[in-house]
Coordinates of C-alpha atoms in Angstrom, one line a residue:
M1 CA 193.4 148.6 143.4
Y2 CA 190.8 149.4 140.8
G3 CA 187.0 148.6 141.5
I4 CA 183.9 148.1 138.4
S5 CA 181.6 149.4 141.2
S6 CA 182.9 152.4 140.0
W7 CA 182.2 152.5 136.0
A8 CA 179.6 149.4 135.4
A9 CA 176.6 150.7 135.8
E10 CA 176.9 153.4 133.3
L11 CA 177.2 151.1 130.7
S12 CA 173.9 151.1 128.8
C13 CA 173.9 148.7 126.1
P14 CA 170.7 148.9 124.6
I15 CA 171.7 145.8 122.5
P16 CA 169.5 142.6 124.0
A17 CA 170.9 140.3 126.2
R18 CA 171.4 136.3 123.3
L19 CA 172.9 132.8 125.0
C20 CA 172.2 129.8 122.1
P21 CA 170.7 127.5 124.0
H22 CA 173.8 124.2 122.8
A23 CA 176.1 126.8 125.3
D24 CA 176.3 124.5 128.1
A25 CA 176.0 121.9 126.4
V26 CA 178.7 122.8 124.2
Q27 CA 180.8 123.6 127.0
E28 CA 180.8 120.0 129.2
W29 CA 181.5 119.5 125.4
L30 CA 185.0 121.4 125.3
V31 CA 186.3 120.2 128.5
D32 CA 186.5 116.6 126.7
W33 CA 187.7 118.2 124.2
A34 CA 190.5 119.7 125.4
D35 CA 192.0 116.8 127.4
L36 CA 191.9 115.2 124.5
I37 CA 194.3 117.4 122.3
I38 CA 196.3 118.4 124.6
G39 CA 197.3 115.0 126.2
P40 CA 195.6 114.2 130.4
L41 CA 193.8 117.4 131.6
D42 CA 194.9 117.8 135.7
A43 CA 192.2 118.3 138.1
T44 CA 193.0 122.5 138.7
A45 CA 193.1 122.6 135.0
R46 CA 190.1 121.4 133.8
D47 CA 188.9 122.7 136.7
R48 CA 189.9 126.7 135.2
L49 CA 188.2 125.5 131.6
T50 CA 184.8 124.6 132.9
R51 CA 184.8 128.3 135.2
S52 CA 186.2 130.2 131.8
G53 CA 182.9 129.2 129.9
V54 CA 184.3 130.0 126.8
A55 CA 182.0 128.5 124.7
R56 CA 179.2 130.5 126.2
Y57 CA 180.6 133.2 125.7
A58 CA 180.6 131.7 122.0
G59 CA 177.1 131.4 122.5
R60 CA 176.6 135.1 123.5
L61 CA 178.0 136.2 120.6
Y62 CA 176.4 133.8 117.8
P63 CA 173.0 132.5 119.9
D64 CA 171.8 130.6 116.4
A65 CA 174.8 128.3 115.8
S66 CA 173.4 124.3 115.0
E67 CA 175.7 122.2 117.9
A68 CA 177.9 121.3 116.1
D69 CA 179.3 124.5 114.3
L70 CA 179.2 125.9 118.6
R71 CA 181.3 122.8 118.6
V72 CA 183.3 124.1 116.6
I73 CA 183.5 127.9 116.9
A74 CA 184.9 127.3 120.3
A75 CA 187.7 124.9 119.9
L76 CA 188.9 127.4 118.2
F77 CA 187.9 130.8 120.9
T78 CA 189.9 128.7 123.4
W79 CA 192.1 128.3 121.1
F80 CA 192.7 131.7 120.6
F81 CA 193.3 132.6 124.6
L82 CA 195.7 129.9 125.1
L83 CA 197.4 131.9 122.5
D84 CA 196.8 135.1 124.2
D85 CA 198.5 133.7 127.8
A86 CA 200.8 131.9 125.6
C87 CA 202.1 136.1 124.6
D88 CA 200.3 138.2 126.4
A89 CA 201.3 136.4 130.2
T90 CA 204.7 138.8 131.5
R91 CA 205.4 142.1 131.1
R92 CA 208.6 141.7 129.0
P93 CA 207.8 139.9 126.0
R94 CA 210.5 138.5 123.2
P95 CA 208.9 139.0 120.5
A96 CA 211.7 137.5 118.1
E97 CA 209.1 134.4 120.2
V98 CA 205.4 135.5 118.9
S99 CA 206.5 136.4 115.9
A100 CA 208.2 132.9 114.6
L101 CA 204.9 131.2 117.0
C102 CA 202.8 133.9 114.6
D103 CA 204.4 133.0 111.3
G104 CA 204.0 129.1 112.2
V105 CA 199.9 130.3 113.2
L106 CA 200.1 131.6 109.7
R107 CA 201.3 128.7 107.6
L108 CA 199.3 125.5 109.4
L109 CA 196.1 128.3 108.7
R110 CA 198.0 128.7 104.8
S111 CA 197.4 125.0 104.8
T112 CA 195.2 122.7 103.3
P113 CA 194.9 120.1 106.5
A114 CA 195.8 116.9 106.4
G115 CA 194.8 113.1 107.6
P116 CA 190.5 112.8 108.6
P117 CA 190.1 114.3 112.0
P118 CA 190.6 112.8 116.1
P119 CA 188.4 110.9 117.1
G120 CA 186.1 114.2 119.5
S121 CA 186.5 116.3 116.3
P122 CA 184.0 119.7 116.1
P123 CA 182.2 117.7 113.2
R124 CA 179.5 118.9 111.9
A125 CA 177.5 116.3 112.4
G126 CA 175.0 114.9 109.9
Q127 CA 176.7 116.8 106.1
P128 CA 179.8 116.1 104.5
T129 CA 182.4 118.6 104.0
P130 CA 183.4 118.5 100.4
A131 CA 187.0 118.7 98.7
V132 CA 187.8 122.8 98.2
T133 CA 191.1 124.0 96.4
P134 CA 192.8 125.5 99.3
G135 CA 193.1 129.6 98.3
R136 CA 197.4 130.6 97.5
P137 CA 198.8 131.7 100.4
S138 CA 199.5 136.2 99.6
P139 CA 203.7 136.5 99.3
A140 CA 205.1 138.1 103.1
A141 CA 205.2 141.5 104.4
G142 CA 205.5 143.5 106.7
P143 CA 203.0 145.0 109.5
G144 CA 202.3 148.5 107.1
P145 CA 199.5 151.2 108.4
W146 CA 197.1 150.7 111.2
T147 CA 193.5 151.3 109.2
G148 CA 191.8 149.6 112.2
H149 CA 190.5 147.5 110.3
P150 CA 191.5 143.9 107.8
S151 CA 190.4 144.7 104.3
A152 CA 190.3 143.6 101.3
A153 CA 192.9 145.6 100.0
Q154 CA 195.5 144.5 103.0
S155 CA 198.7 142.3 102.4
R156 CA 198.2 139.5 103.7
P157 CA 201.5 138.9 106.3
A158 CA 203.2 135.4 106.4
H159 CA 205.1 136.1 109.8
H160 CA 203.5 138.2 111.9
P161 CA 199.0 136.7 112.6
A162 CA 196.1 137.0 114.6
A163 CA 192.4 136.3 116.7
G164 CA 190.3 135.8 120.3
T165 CA 187.8 137.4 120.5
G166 CA 187.0 140.5 122.4
A167 CA 189.3 139.8 125.8
R168 CA 192.0 140.2 127.4
S169 CA 193.5 137.2 129.5
T170 CA 193.7 136.1 131.9
N171 CA 194.8 137.3 136.1
Q172 CA 196.8 134.0 135.8
P173 CA 200.3 132.4 134.4
A174 CA 199.6 130.6 130.9
A175 CA 201.0 127.2 131.4
R176 CA 203.5 127.1 128.7
L177 CA 202.0 125.2 125.0
T178 CA 205.0 125.3 122.4
T179 CA 208.6 123.3 122.8
P180 CA 210.1 126.5 124.5
P181 CA 213.7 127.3 122.8
Q182 CA 217.3 125.7 123.1
S183 CA 218.6 129.1 124.7
R184 CA 216.7 132.1 126.1
A185 CA 220.7 133.5 126.1
A186 CA 220.1 135.8 123.1
N187 CA 216.5 137.3 121.8
K188 CA 216.3 134.7 118.2
P189 CA 213.3 132.5 117.5
A190 CA 213.4 129.4 117.8
A191 CA 214.2 126.7 115.1
R192 CA 211.5 127.0 112.6
P193 CA 209.7 123.0 113.6
E194 CA 209.9 124.0 117.4
A195 CA 208.1 127.6 117.1
F196 CA 204.6 126.7 116.5
D197 CA 204.4 123.2 117.8
G198 CA 202.8 121.2 121.3
P199 CA 199.2 121.3 122.1
L200 CA 198.4 124.7 120.7
R201 CA 198.8 123.5 116.9
R202 CA 197.3 120.8 117.8
M203 CA 193.9 122.3 118.3
L204 CA 193.8 124.8 115.5
A205 CA 194.4 122.1 113.7
D206 CA 191.5 119.9 115.0
A207 CA 189.6 123.6 115.1
W208 CA 190.0 125.1 111.5
R209 CA 189.2 121.5 109.9
T210 CA 186.0 122.4 109.6
P211 CA 185.7 125.8 109.1
Y212 CA 188.8 125.1 105.9
Q213 CA 186.8 122.3 104.2
R214 CA 183.3 123.7 104.4
M215 CA 183.6 127.5 103.7
S216 CA 184.6 128.9 100.1
A217 CA 187.7 129.4 99.3
A218 CA 187.2 133.4 99.5
W219 CA 186.1 133.3 103.1
R220 CA 189.0 130.7 104.2
D221 CA 190.7 134.4 102.8
R222 CA 189.2 136.8 104.4
F223 CA 189.9 134.9 108.3
V224 CA 193.4 134.7 108.2
D225 CA 193.6 138.5 107.0
A226 CA 191.9 138.8 109.5
V227 CA 194.0 136.1 111.8
A228 CA 196.6 137.9 110.0
H229 CA 195.7 141.1 110.8
H230 CA 195.4 140.7 114.6
L231 CA 198.6 139.1 114.8
V232 CA 200.3 142.1 113.8
G233 CA 198.3 143.7 117.0
V234 CA 199.9 141.2 119.1
V235 CA 204.0 141.2 117.9
T236 CA 203.8 145.1 117.9
E237 CA 202.5 145.1 121.1
A238 CA 205.3 143.3 122.5
T239 CA 207.4 144.5 120.7
N240 CA 206.5 147.9 123.3
K241 CA 206.4 146.0 126.0
A242 CA 210.1 144.9 125.6
S243 CA 211.2 148.6 124.2
G244 CA 208.8 150.0 127.2
R245 CA 207.0 151.8 124.0
L246 CA 203.6 153.9 125.8
P247 CA 201.7 154.1 122.4
G248 CA 199.9 157.3 123.2
V249 CA 195.2 156.7 122.2
A250 CA 195.6 158.4 118.3
E251 CA 198.1 155.1 118.4
Y252 CA 196.2 152.5 120.7
I253 CA 192.9 152.8 119.5
P254 CA 193.1 151.3 116.2
L255 CA 196.2 148.9 117.5
R256 CA 193.7 147.8 119.9
R257 CA 191.0 146.8 116.9
A258 CA 194.1 144.3 116.1
T259 CA 194.5 143.0 119.4
S260 CA 191.1 141.9 120.5
A261 CA 190.3 139.9 117.7
A262 CA 187.1 140.6 117.3
Y263 CA 187.6 141.7 113.5
V264 CA 188.4 137.2 114.1
S265 CA 185.0 136.9 115.2
Y266 CA 183.5 138.6 112.7
A267 CA 184.2 136.0 110.2
L268 CA 182.6 134.4 111.5
I269 CA 179.1 135.4 111.9
E270 CA 179.1 133.5 108.4
F271 CA 180.4 130.3 109.6
A272 CA 177.0 129.7 112.5
T273 CA 174.4 131.1 110.3
G274 CA 175.1 129.4 106.6
Q275 CA 174.5 133.1 105.5
P276 CA 177.3 135.3 103.2
V277 CA 177.8 138.3 103.0
P278 CA 180.0 139.0 99.6
D279 CA 183.5 141.3 100.0
A280 CA 181.8 144.5 98.2
I281 CA 179.2 144.6 101.6
Y282 CA 181.5 143.2 103.6
H283 CA 183.8 146.1 103.6
H284 CA 181.8 148.1 102.8
P285 CA 183.1 152.3 104.1
V286 CA 179.3 151.8 106.1
V287 CA 179.5 148.6 106.7
R288 CA 183.1 148.6 108.2
K289 CA 182.3 152.1 109.8
V290 CA 179.8 149.8 111.7
A291 CA 182.3 146.8 112.4
D292 CA 185.2 149.1 114.6
T293 CA 182.5 151.2 116.7
A294 CA 181.8 147.6 117.4
N295 CA 184.8 146.1 117.7
D296 CA 185.5 149.8 120.2
L297 CA 182.8 149.1 122.6
L298 CA 184.4 145.3 123.5
S299 CA 187.7 146.4 123.7
W300 CA 187.6 149.7 125.6
F301 CA 185.0 147.3 128.8
N302 CA 187.6 145.2 128.6
D303 CA 190.3 147.8 128.9
L304 CA 188.4 148.8 131.9
L305 CA 188.0 145.2 133.2
S306 CA 191.5 144.0 133.2
L307 CA 192.5 148.0 134.0
E308 CA 194.7 146.1 137.2
R309 CA 195.9 143.9 135.1
D310 CA 197.3 145.6 132.7
A311 CA 198.5 148.1 135.2
A312 CA 200.6 145.4 136.0
T313 CA 201.9 143.2 132.4
S314 CA 200.5 145.4 129.5
G315 CA 202.7 148.7 130.2
G316 CA 200.4 151.5 128.7
H317 CA 198.6 149.9 126.5
N318 CA 195.4 150.2 127.5
L319 CA 192.9 153.6 127.0
V320 CA 192.2 154.4 130.4
L321 CA 196.5 154.1 131.1
A322 CA 196.9 155.9 127.6
V323 CA 194.5 158.8 128.5
A324 CA 196.0 159.4 132.3
R325 CA 199.3 159.6 130.7
E326 CA 198.0 162.2 127.3
E327 CA 196.0 164.5 129.4
G328 CA 198.3 164.7 132.6
I329 CA 195.0 163.1 135.4
P330 CA 195.1 160.5 137.1
V331 CA 194.0 157.1 136.6
E332 CA 190.2 158.0 138.5
A333 CA 189.1 160.7 136.1
A334 CA 191.2 158.3 132.6
I335 CA 188.0 156.0 134.2
E336 CA 185.5 158.5 134.0
A337 CA 187.3 160.4 130.0
V338 CA 187.4 156.9 128.7
V339 CA 183.2 155.1 130.2
R340 CA 182.3 159.0 129.0
R341 CA 183.8 158.1 125.3
W342 CA 182.2 154.4 125.2
Q343 CA 178.6 155.9 125.9
R344 CA 179.2 158.1 122.7
S345 CA 180.4 155.9 121.1
M346 CA 177.2 152.6 121.8
R347 CA 175.3 155.9 120.5
R348 CA 176.9 156.3 118.1
F349 CA 176.8 152.5 117.0
V350 CA 172.9 152.3 116.3
E351 CA 173.2 155.3 114.3
L352 CA 175.5 153.8 112.4
R353 CA 173.8 150.3 112.2
D354 CA 170.8 152.2 111.7
A355 CA 171.3 154.1 108.9
V356 CA 173.2 150.7 106.5
P357 CA 171.0 150.5 104.1
S358 CA 169.8 147.9 101.7
F359 CA 171.6 146.3 98.9
G360 CA 168.5 145.2 97.4
P361 CA 166.5 141.8 98.8
A362 CA 168.8 138.4 97.8
M363 CA 170.8 140.3 100.6
D364 CA 169.0 141.7 102.7
R365 CA 169.5 138.5 105.5
P366 CA 172.9 138.3 105.2
L367 CA 173.7 141.8 106.4
R368 CA 171.0 141.3 108.6
E369 CA 172.2 138.5 110.1
Y370 CA 176.0 140.2 110.2
L371 CA 174.5 143.4 111.4
D372 CA 172.9 141.7 114.1
G373 CA 176.3 139.4 115.2
L374 CA 178.4 142.7 115.7
G375 CA 175.8 143.9 118.5
N376 CA 175.6 140.3 119.8
S377 CA 180.0 140.5 119.3
V378 CA 179.7 143.7 121.9
R379 CA 176.3 143.0 124.3
G380 CA 178.2 139.0 124.5
T381 CA 181.9 139.9 125.7
M382 CA 180.4 142.9 128.2
D383 CA 177.9 139.5 129.5
W384 CA 180.4 136.5 129.1
S385 CA 183.6 138.8 130.7
M386 CA 180.9 139.6 133.8
E387 CA 179.8 136.1 134.8
S388 CA 183.4 134.2 133.3
A389 CA 186.1 132.5 135.9
R390 CA 188.9 134.5 133.5
Y391 CA 187.7 138.0 134.6
R392 CA 185.5 137.2 138.1
D393 CA 187.0 133.8 139.4
V394 CA 183.4 132.3 140.4
V395 CA 181.8 129.1 140.3
A396 CA 179.4 130.6 139.2
A397 CA 178.8 133.9 139.6
P398 CA 175.6 135.9 139.3
R399 CA 174.1 138.0 136.1
P400 CA 175.1 141.1 136.5
A401 CA 172.6 143.9 137.8
G402 CA 172.2 146.7 135.7
P403 CA 171.9 147.3 132.5
L404 CA 173.9 144.0 131.7
G405 CA 171.8 142.3 134.2
Q406 CA 168.5 141.7 132.1
A407 CA 167.6 137.9 130.8
E408 CA 168.4 137.0 127.8
P409 CA 166.1 135.4 125.0
R410 CA 167.1 132.2 123.3
R411 CA 164.6 133.0 119.7
R412 CA 165.2 136.1 118.1
P413 CA 163.5 139.6 119.0
D414 CA 160.9 140.4 116.4
R415 CA 161.6 143.1 115.5
P416 CA 162.7 144.6 111.9
P417 CA 165.8 144.0 110.7
N418 CA 168.0 147.9 111.6
G419 CA 168.7 149.8 108.9
I420 CA 167.3 147.1 105.9
G421 CA 163.8 148.5 105.2
A422 CA 163.2 149.4 108.4
R423 CA 163.9 152.2 111.0
A424 CA 163.9 150.0 114.6
E425 CA 164.1 152.0 118.1
P426 CA 167.0 150.1 120.2
S427 CA 165.5 147.7 122.2
G428 CA 166.1 148.4 126.4

């Protein structure tokens, strides 16, 4: 109904395309890992996972990751996509069931992983993982006001969890990955042992083990905060859809920042680069503004791409639909308005990134890696979305022409770090 030819060529992205050289090898590994953790996959499921190219998505967002680390990230991405499918595949979700599922996710992330990893799980090859003391779980809290970015000052809700990564769910309904409640006559959460179990739980437990053991307690808190923020958005959207509530543009934009799970992917930049960013810099208002703008760019691109699906299953939860409804204009005109909004935000992203100051020589490299990672999240989401069978039902889509069609170098471009001691012109 709404083709992409009318807007895709107008979204010119100055961020260079990149791809981790291990992406295709990890994609092959990922299918075998899912087969091991979920149970034997039938031919259709294996083909669908292969064609989705989730490891290539991870490889575009973390182009310098080692093969072992890319396995961990790809496993987490796969889990987030399946969670998204489980929560967002129907027009009328049951919010209490979604909330119970999210509650179980956060309880798992805040507990100590038990036992050794099973054969085939994604280890960090060649490096031991020292034991660490788990961080103390935060008190339960409600969703609170939307701020657009999960921060250390926000509470960590225990029963409203989070992530994925930028793009929304497939156009096909998801297979059930959790135990169904005993009765669907009433909208009540399943019993606690059954709310989050089965293959979906096993996948997260296995994928989470390496980051939990290797990263600091402060980093784990940051990651879980981002997941919790995402899951609050998931529950809020499910509640809105169940009640028929249609958010306005001002409400939708911060909500979309949560449901995109982009902040979860941002926390993984440090895992992939091995360059931790202190909280004072990570949550600095200038740096957060860059992160928020990057989130908007990848989220709005996905809204444009998934417009037809969202019109059928997500009610008003799409920026194009929210603009059309609020301004009283046809959807085609709303598409043009969102494209113009995206273009302004892209120019703003480049300006904000270049204006980030130096926080001292010791912090310049970690900050540069983080800012580059924010740019990769935008360009990588765009490129992967255009090639993945998750959005384009083809086995091997050609590289998109026009602004998304430049070849992706496998090495970091030789350029001074944006905003850290030098100002670089955006690469074309």
